XYZ file of N, CA and C in Angstrom:
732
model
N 96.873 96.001 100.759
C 96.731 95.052 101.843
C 95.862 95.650 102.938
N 95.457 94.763 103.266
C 94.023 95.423 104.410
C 94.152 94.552 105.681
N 93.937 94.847 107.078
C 94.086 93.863 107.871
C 93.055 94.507 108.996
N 92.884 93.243 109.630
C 91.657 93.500 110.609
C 92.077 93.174 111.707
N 91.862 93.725 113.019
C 92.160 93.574 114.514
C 91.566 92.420 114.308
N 92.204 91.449 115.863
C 91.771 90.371 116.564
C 92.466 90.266 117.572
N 92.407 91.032 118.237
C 93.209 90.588 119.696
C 92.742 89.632 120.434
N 91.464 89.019 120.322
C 91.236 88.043 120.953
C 91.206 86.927 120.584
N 92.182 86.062 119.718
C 92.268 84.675 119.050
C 91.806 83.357 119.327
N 90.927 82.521 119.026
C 91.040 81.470 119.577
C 92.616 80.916 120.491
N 91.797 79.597 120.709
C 92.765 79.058 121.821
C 94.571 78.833 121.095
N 95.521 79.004 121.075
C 96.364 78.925 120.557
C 97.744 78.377 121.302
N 98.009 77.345 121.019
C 99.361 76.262 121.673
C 100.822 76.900 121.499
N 101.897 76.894 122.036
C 103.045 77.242 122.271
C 103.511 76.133 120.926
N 103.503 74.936 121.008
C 103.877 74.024 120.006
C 103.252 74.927 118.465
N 102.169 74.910 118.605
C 101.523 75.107 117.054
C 102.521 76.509 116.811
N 102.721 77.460 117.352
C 103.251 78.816 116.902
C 105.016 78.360 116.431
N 105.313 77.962 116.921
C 106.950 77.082 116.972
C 106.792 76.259 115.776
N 106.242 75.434 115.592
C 105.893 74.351 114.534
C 105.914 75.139 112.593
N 104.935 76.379 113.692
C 104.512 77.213 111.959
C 105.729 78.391 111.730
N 106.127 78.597 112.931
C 107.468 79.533 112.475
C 108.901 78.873 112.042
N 109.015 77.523 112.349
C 110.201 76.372 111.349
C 110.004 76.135 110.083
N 107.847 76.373 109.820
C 108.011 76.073 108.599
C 108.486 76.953 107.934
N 108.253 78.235 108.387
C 108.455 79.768 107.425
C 110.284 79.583 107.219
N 110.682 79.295 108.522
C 112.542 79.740 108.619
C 112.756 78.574 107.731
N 112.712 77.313 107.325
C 112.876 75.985 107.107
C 112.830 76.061 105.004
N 111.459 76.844 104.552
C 111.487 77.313 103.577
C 111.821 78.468 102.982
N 112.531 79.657 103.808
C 113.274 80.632 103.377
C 114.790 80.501 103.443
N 115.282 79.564 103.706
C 116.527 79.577 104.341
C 117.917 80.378 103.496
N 117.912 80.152 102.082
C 118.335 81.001 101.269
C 118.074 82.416 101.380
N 116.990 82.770 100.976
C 116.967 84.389 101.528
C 116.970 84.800 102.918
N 116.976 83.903 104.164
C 117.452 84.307 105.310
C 119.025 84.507 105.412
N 119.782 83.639 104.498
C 121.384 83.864 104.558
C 121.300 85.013 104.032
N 120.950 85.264 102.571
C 121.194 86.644 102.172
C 121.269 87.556 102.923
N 119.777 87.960 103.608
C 119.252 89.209 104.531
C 120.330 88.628 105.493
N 121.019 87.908 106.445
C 121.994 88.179 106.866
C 123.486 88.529 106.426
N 123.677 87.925 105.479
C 125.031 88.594 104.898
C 125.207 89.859 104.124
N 123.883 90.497 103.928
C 123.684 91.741 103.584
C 123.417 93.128 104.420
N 122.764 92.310 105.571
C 123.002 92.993 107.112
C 124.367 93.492 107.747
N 124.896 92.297 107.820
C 126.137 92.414 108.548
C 127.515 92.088 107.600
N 126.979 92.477 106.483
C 128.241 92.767 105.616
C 128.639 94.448 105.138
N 127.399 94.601 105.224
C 127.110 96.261 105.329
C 127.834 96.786 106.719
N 127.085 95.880 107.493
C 127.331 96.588 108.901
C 129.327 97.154 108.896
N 129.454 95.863 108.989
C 131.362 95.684 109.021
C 131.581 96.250 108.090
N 131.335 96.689 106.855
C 132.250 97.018 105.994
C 131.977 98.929 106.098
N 131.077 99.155 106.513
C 130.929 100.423 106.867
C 131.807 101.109 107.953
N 131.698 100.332 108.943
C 131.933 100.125 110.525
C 133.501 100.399 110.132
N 134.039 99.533 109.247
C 135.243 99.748 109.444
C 136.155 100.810 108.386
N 135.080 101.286 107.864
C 135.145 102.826 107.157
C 135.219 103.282 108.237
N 134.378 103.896 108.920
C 134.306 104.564 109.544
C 135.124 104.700 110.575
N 135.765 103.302 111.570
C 136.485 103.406 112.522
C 138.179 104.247 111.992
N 138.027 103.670 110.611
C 139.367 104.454 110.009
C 139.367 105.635 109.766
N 138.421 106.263 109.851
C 138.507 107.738 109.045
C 138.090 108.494 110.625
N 137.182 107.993 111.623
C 137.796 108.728 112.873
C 138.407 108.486 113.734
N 138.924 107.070 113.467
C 140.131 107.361 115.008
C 141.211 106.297 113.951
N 141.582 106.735 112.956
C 142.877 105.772 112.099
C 144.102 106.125 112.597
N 144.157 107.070 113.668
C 145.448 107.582 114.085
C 145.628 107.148 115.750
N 144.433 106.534 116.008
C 144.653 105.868 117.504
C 144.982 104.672 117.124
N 144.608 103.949 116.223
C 144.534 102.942 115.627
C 146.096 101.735 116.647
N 146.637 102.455 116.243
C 148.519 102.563 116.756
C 148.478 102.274 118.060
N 147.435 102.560 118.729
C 147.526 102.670 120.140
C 147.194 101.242 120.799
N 146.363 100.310 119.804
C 146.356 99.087 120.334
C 147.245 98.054 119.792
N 148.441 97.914 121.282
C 149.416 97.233 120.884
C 148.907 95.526 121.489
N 149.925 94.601 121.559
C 149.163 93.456 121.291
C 149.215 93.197 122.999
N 149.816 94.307 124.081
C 149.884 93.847 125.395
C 148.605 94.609 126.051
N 148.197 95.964 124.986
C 146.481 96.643 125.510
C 145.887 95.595 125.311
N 146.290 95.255 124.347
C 144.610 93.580 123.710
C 144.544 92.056 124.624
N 145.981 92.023 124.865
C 145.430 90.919 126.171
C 145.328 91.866 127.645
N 145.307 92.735 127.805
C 144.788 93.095 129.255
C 143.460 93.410 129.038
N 142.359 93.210 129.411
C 141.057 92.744 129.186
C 140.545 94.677 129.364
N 140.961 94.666 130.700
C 140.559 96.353 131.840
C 140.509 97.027 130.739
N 141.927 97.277 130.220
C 143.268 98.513 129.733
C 141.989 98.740 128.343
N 141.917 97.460 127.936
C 141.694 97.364 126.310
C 140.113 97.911 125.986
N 139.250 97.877 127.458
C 138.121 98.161 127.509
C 137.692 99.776 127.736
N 139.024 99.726 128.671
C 139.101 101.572 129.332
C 139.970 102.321 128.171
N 140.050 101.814 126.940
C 140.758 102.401 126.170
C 139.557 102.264 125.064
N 138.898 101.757 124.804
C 137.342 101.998 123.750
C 136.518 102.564 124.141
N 136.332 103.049 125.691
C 135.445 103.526 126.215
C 135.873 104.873 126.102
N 137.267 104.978 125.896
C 137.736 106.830 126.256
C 137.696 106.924 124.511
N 137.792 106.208 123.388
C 137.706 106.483 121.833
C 135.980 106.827 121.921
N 135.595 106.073 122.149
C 134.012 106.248 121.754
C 133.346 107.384 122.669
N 133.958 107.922 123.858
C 133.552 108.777 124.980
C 134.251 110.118 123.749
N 134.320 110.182 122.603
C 135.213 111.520 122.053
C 134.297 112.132 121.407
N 134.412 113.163 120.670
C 133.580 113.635 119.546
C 133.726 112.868 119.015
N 134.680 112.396 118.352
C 135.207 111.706 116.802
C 133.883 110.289 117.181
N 134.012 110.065 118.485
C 133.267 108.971 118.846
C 131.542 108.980 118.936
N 131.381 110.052 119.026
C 130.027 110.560 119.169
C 129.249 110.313 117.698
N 130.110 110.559 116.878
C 129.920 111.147 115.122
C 129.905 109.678 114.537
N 131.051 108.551 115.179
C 130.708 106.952 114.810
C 129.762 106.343 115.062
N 128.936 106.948 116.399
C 128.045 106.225 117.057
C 126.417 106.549 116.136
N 126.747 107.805 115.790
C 125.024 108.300 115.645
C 125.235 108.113 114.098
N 126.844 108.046 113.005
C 126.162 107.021 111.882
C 126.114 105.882 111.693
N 126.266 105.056 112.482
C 126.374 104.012 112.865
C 125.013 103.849 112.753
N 124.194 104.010 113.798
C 122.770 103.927 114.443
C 121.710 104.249 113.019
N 122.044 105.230 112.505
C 121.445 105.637 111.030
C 121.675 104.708 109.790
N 122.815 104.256 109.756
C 123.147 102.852 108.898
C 122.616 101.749 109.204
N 122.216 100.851 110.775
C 121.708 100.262 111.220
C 119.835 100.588 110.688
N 119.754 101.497 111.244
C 118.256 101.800 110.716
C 117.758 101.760 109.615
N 118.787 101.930 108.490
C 118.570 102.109 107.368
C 117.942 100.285 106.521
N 118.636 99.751 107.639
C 118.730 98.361 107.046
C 117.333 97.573 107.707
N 116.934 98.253 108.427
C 115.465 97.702 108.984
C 114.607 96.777 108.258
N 114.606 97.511 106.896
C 113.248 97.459 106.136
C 113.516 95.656 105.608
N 114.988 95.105 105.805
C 115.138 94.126 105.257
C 114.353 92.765 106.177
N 113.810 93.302 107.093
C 113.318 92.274 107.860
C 111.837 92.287 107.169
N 111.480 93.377 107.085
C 109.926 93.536 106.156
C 109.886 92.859 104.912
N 111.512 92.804 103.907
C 111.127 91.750 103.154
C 110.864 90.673 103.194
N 111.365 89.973 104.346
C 111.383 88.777 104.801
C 109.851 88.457 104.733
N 109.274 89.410 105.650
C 107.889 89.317 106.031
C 106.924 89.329 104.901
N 107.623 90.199 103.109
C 107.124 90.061 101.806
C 106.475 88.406 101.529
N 108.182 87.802 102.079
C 108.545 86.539 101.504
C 107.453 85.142 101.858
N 107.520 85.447 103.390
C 106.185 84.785 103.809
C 104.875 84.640 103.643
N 104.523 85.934 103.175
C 103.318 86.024 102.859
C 102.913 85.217 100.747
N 103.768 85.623 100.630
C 104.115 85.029 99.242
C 103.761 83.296 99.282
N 104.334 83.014 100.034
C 104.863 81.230 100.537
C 103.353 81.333 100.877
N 102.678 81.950 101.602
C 101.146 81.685 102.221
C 99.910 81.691 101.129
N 100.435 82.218 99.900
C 99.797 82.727 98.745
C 99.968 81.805 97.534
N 101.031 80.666 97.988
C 101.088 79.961 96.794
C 101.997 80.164 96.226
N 102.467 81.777 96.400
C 103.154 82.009 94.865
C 104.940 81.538 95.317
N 105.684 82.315 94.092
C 107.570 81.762 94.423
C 108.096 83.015 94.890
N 109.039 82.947 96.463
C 109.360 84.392 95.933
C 110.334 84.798 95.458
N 110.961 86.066 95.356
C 111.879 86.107 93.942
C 113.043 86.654 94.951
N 114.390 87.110 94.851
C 115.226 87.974 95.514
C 115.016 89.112 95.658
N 114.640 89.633 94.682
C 114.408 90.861 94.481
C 112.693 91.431 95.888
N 112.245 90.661 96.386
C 111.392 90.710 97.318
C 111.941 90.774 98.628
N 113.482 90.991 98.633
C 113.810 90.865 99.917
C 113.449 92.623 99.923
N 113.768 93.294 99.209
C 114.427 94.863 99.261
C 112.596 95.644 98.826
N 111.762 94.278 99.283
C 110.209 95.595 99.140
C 109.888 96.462 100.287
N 111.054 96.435 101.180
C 110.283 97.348 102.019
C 111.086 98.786 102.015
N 112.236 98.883 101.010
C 113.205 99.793 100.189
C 111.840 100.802 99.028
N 110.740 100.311 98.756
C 110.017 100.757 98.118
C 109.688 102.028 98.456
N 109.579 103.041 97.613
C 108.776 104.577 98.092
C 109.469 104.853 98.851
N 108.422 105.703 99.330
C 108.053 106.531 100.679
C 107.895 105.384 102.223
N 107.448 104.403 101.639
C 108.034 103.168 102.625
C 109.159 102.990 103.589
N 110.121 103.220 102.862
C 111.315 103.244 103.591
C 111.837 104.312 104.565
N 111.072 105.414 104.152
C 111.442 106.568 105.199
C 110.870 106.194 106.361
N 109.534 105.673 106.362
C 108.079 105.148 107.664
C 109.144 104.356 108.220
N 109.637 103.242 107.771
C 110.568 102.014 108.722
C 112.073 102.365 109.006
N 112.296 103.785 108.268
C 113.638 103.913 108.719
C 113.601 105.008 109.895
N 112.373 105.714 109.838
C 112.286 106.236 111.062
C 111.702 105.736 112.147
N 111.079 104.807 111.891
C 110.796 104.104 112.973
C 111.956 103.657 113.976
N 112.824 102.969 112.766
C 113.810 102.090 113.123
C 114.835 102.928 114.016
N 114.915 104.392 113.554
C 116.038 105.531 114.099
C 115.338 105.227 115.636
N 113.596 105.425 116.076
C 113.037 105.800 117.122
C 113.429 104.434 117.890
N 113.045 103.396 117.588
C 113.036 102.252 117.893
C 114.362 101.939 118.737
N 115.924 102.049 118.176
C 117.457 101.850 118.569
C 117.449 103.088 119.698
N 116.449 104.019 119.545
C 116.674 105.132 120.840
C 116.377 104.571 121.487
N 115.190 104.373 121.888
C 114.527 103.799 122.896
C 115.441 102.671 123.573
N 115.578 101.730 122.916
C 116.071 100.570 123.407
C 117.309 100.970 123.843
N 118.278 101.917 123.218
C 119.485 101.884 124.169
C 119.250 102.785 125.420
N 118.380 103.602 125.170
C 118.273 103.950 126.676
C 117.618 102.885 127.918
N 116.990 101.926 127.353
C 116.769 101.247 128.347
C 117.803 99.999 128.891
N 118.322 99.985 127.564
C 119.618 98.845 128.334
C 120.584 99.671 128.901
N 120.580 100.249 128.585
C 122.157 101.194 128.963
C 122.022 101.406 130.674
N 120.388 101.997 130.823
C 120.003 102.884 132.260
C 119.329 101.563 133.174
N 118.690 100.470 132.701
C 117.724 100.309 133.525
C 117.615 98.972 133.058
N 117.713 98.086 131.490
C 118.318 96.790 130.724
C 116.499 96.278 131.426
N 116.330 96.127 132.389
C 114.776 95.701 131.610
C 113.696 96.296 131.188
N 113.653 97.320 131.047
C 113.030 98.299 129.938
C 113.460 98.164 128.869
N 114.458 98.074 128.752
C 115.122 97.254 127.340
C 114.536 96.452 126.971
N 114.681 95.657 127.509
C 113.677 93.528 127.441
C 112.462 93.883 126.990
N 111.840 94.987 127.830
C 110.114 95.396 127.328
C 110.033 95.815 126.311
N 110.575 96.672 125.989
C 110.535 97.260 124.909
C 110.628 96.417 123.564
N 111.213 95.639 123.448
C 111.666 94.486 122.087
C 110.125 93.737 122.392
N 109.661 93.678 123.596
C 107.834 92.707 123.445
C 107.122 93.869 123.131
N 107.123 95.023 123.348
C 106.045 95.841 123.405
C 106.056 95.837 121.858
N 107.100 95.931 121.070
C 107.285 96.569 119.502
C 107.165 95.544 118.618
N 106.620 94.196 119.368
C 106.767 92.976 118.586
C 106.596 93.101 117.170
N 105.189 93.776 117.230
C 104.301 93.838 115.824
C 104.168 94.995 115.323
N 104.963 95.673 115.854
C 104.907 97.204 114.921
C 105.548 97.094 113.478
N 106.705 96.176 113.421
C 106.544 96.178 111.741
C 105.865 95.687 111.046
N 105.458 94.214 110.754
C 104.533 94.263 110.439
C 103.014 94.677 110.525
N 102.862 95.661 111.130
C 101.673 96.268 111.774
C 101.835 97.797 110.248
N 102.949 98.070 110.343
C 103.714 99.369 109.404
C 103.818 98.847 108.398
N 103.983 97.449 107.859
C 103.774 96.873 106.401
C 102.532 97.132 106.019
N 101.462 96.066 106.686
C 100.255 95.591 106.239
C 99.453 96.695 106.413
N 99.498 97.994 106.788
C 98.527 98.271 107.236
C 99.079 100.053 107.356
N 97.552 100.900 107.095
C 98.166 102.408 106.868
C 98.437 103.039 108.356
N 98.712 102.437 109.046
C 98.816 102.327 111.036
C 100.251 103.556 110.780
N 100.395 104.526 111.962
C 101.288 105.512 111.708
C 101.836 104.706 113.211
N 103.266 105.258 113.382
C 104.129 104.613 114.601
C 103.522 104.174 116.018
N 103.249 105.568 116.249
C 102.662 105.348 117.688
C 101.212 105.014 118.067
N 100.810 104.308 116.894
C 99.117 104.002 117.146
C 99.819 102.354 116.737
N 100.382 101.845 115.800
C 101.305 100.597 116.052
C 102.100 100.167 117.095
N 102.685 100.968 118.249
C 103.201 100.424 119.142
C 102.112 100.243 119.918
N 101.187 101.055 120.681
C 100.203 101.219 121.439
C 99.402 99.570 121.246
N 98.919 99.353 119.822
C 98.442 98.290 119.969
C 98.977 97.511 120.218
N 100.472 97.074 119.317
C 101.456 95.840 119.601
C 101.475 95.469 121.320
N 101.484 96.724 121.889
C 101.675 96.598 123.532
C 100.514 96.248 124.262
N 99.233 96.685 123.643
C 98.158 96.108 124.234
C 98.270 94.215 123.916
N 97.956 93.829 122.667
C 98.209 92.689 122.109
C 99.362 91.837 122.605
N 100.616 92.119 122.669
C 101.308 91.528 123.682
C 101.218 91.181 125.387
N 100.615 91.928 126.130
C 100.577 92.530 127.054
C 99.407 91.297 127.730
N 98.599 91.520 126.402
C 97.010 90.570 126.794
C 97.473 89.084 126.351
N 98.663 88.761 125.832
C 98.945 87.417 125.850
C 100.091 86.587 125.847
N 100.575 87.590 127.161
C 102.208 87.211 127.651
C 102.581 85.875 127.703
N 101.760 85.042 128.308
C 101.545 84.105 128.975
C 102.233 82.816 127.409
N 101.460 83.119 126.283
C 102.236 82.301 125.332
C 103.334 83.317 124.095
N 103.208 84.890 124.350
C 104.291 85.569 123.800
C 105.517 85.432 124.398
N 105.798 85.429 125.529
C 107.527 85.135 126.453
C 108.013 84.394 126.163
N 107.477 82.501 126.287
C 107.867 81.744 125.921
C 108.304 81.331 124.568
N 107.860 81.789 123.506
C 108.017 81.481 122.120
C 109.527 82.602 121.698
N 109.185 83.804 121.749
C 110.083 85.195 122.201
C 111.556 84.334 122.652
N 111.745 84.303 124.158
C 112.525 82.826 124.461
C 112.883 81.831 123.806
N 112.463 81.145 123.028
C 112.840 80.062 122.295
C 113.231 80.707 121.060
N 113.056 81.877 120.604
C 113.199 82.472 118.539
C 114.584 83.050 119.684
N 115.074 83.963 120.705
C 115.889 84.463 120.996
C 116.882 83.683 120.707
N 116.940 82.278 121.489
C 118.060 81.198 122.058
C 118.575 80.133 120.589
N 117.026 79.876 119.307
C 117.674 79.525 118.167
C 118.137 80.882 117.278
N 117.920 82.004 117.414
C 117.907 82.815 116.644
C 119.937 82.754 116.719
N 120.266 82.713 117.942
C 121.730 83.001 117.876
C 122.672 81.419 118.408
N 121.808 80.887 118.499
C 122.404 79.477 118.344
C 123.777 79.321 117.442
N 123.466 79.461 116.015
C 124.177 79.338 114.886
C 125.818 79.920 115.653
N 125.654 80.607 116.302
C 127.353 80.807 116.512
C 127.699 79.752 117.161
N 126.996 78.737 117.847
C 127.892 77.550 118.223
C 128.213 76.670 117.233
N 127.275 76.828 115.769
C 128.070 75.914 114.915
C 129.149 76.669 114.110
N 130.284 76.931 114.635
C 131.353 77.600 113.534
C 130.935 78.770 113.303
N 129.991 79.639 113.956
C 129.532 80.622 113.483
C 128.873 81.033 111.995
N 129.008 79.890 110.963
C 128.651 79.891 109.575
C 127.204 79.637 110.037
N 126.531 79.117 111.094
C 124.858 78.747 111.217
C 124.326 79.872 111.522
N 124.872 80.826 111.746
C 124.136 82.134 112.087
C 123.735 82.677 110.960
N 123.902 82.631 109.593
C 123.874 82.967 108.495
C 122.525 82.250 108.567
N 121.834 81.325 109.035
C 120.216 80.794 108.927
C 119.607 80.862 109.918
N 120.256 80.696 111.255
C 119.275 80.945 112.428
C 118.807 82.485 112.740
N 119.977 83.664 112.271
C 119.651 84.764 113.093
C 118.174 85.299 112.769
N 117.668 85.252 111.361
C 116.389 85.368 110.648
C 115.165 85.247 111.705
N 115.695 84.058 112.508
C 114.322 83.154 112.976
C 113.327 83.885 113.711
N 114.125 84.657 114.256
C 112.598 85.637 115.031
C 111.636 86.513 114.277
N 112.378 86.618 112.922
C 111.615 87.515 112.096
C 109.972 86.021 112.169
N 109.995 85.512 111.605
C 109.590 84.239 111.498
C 108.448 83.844 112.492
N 108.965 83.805 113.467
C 107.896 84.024 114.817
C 107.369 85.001 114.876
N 107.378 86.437 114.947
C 106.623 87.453 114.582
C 105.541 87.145 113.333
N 105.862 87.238 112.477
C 104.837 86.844 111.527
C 103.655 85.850 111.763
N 104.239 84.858 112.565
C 103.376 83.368 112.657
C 102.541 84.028 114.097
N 103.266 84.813 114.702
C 102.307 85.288 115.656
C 101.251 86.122 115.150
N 101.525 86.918 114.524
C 101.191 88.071 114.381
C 99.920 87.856 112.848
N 100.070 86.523 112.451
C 98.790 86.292 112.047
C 97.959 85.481 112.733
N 97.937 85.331 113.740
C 97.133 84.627 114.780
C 96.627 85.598 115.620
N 96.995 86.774 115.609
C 96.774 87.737 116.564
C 95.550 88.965 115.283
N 96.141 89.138 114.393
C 95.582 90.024 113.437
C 95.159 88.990 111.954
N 93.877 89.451 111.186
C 93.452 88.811 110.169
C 94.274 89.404 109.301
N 94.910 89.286 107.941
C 95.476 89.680 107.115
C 94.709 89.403 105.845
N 94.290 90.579 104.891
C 93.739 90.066 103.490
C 94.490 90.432 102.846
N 94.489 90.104 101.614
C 95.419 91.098 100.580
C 94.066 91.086 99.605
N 94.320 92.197 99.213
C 93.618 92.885 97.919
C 94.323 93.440 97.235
């Protein structure tokens, strides 16, 4: 795959980018449930390995009068996770999370497929599991969750920036032999130079992306995908894409 700068795109509408990222979410919708129930089925089922094997003996400690006092129940996760035992949940946690990155890159397989004519298969969710591939997006992904929690944690809109600045660094790390920090650099120039219709769209993939928990929470299983979706539809309007 070969791709060519264009940071400077013709004229391009808030509608048209919205329009072409429903079509992408609208015709993946099956493998968007998957990549979510494979996300966050992993997530929880790990998560709760793990909460058992380092704190299965505090476990006891939340009785059902800590869990309705809101304070108690908060100042009591904050002193588990403030522990070693807590330190050791947090950073494999963050490494399990990362690990699962690459599943958004299949997504991004999937689209391009749909743009190509062709069908795509399941087995295209897990191409970015390929090679030496997966180490590039899983370290990214390790760098990426740093960053961002230090900015929500210290300062929360450096946080916010950070998720625009990195818009296109994955697919920037798919398509293209681009190493991390020459992919963010541009993503941030490229964003940066066209805030004006990146915020708003960003905004709208945020607000349907997690929508789905107002329906029963079972709609999140198709909406959470959606920003993957908008990235792409941006991000070929912004950059030429060939495949060879």
């Amino acid at each position: 795959m070969i791709q060519e700068k264009n940071t400077t795109p013709q004229k391009i509408s808030i509608d048209e980018i919205l329009k072409k990222s429903f079509f992408y979410w609208k015709s993946t919708l099956g493998f968007q449930a998957m990549v979510t129930l494979l996300y966050f089925g992993i997530i929880i089922f790990t998560g709760l390995q793990l909460f058992y094997y380092y704190f299965g003996d505090t476990a006891t400690m939340f009785t059902p009068e800590l869990v309705s006092d809101t304070k108690k129940f908060m100042a009591k996760i904050n002193e588990i996770i403030s522990s070693e035992n807590g330190s050791y949940f947090q950073i494999i946690m963050a490494l399990i999370k990362a690990s699962l990155f690459p599943l958004n890159i299949g997504l991004f397989k999937i689209f391009s497929l749909i743009d190509e004519n062709k069908k795509p298969q399941l087995s295209d969710i897990f191409d970015g599991f390929n090679g030496s591939q997966f180490f590039k997006f899983w370290g990214y992904a390790i760098f990426w969750n740093m960053m961002f929690q230090i900015g929500i944690n210290f300062f929360l809109l450096p946080g916010i920036l950070w998720v625009l600045m990195t818009l296109f660094v994955g697919p920037l790390l798919y398509y293209t032999p681009m190493r991390m920090f020459e992919a963010i650099q541009l993503s941030t120039k490229v964003v940066f130079g066209n805030w004006a219709l990146i915020l708003p769209c960003a905004i709208v993939a945020f607000l349907f992306s997690y929508s789905g928990f107002i329906v029963f929470f079972i709609g999140f299983l198709f909406t959470f995908p959606f920003w993957n979706a908008l990235i792409y539809t941006l991000f070929k309007k912004f950059f030429n894409i060939k495949f060879v």
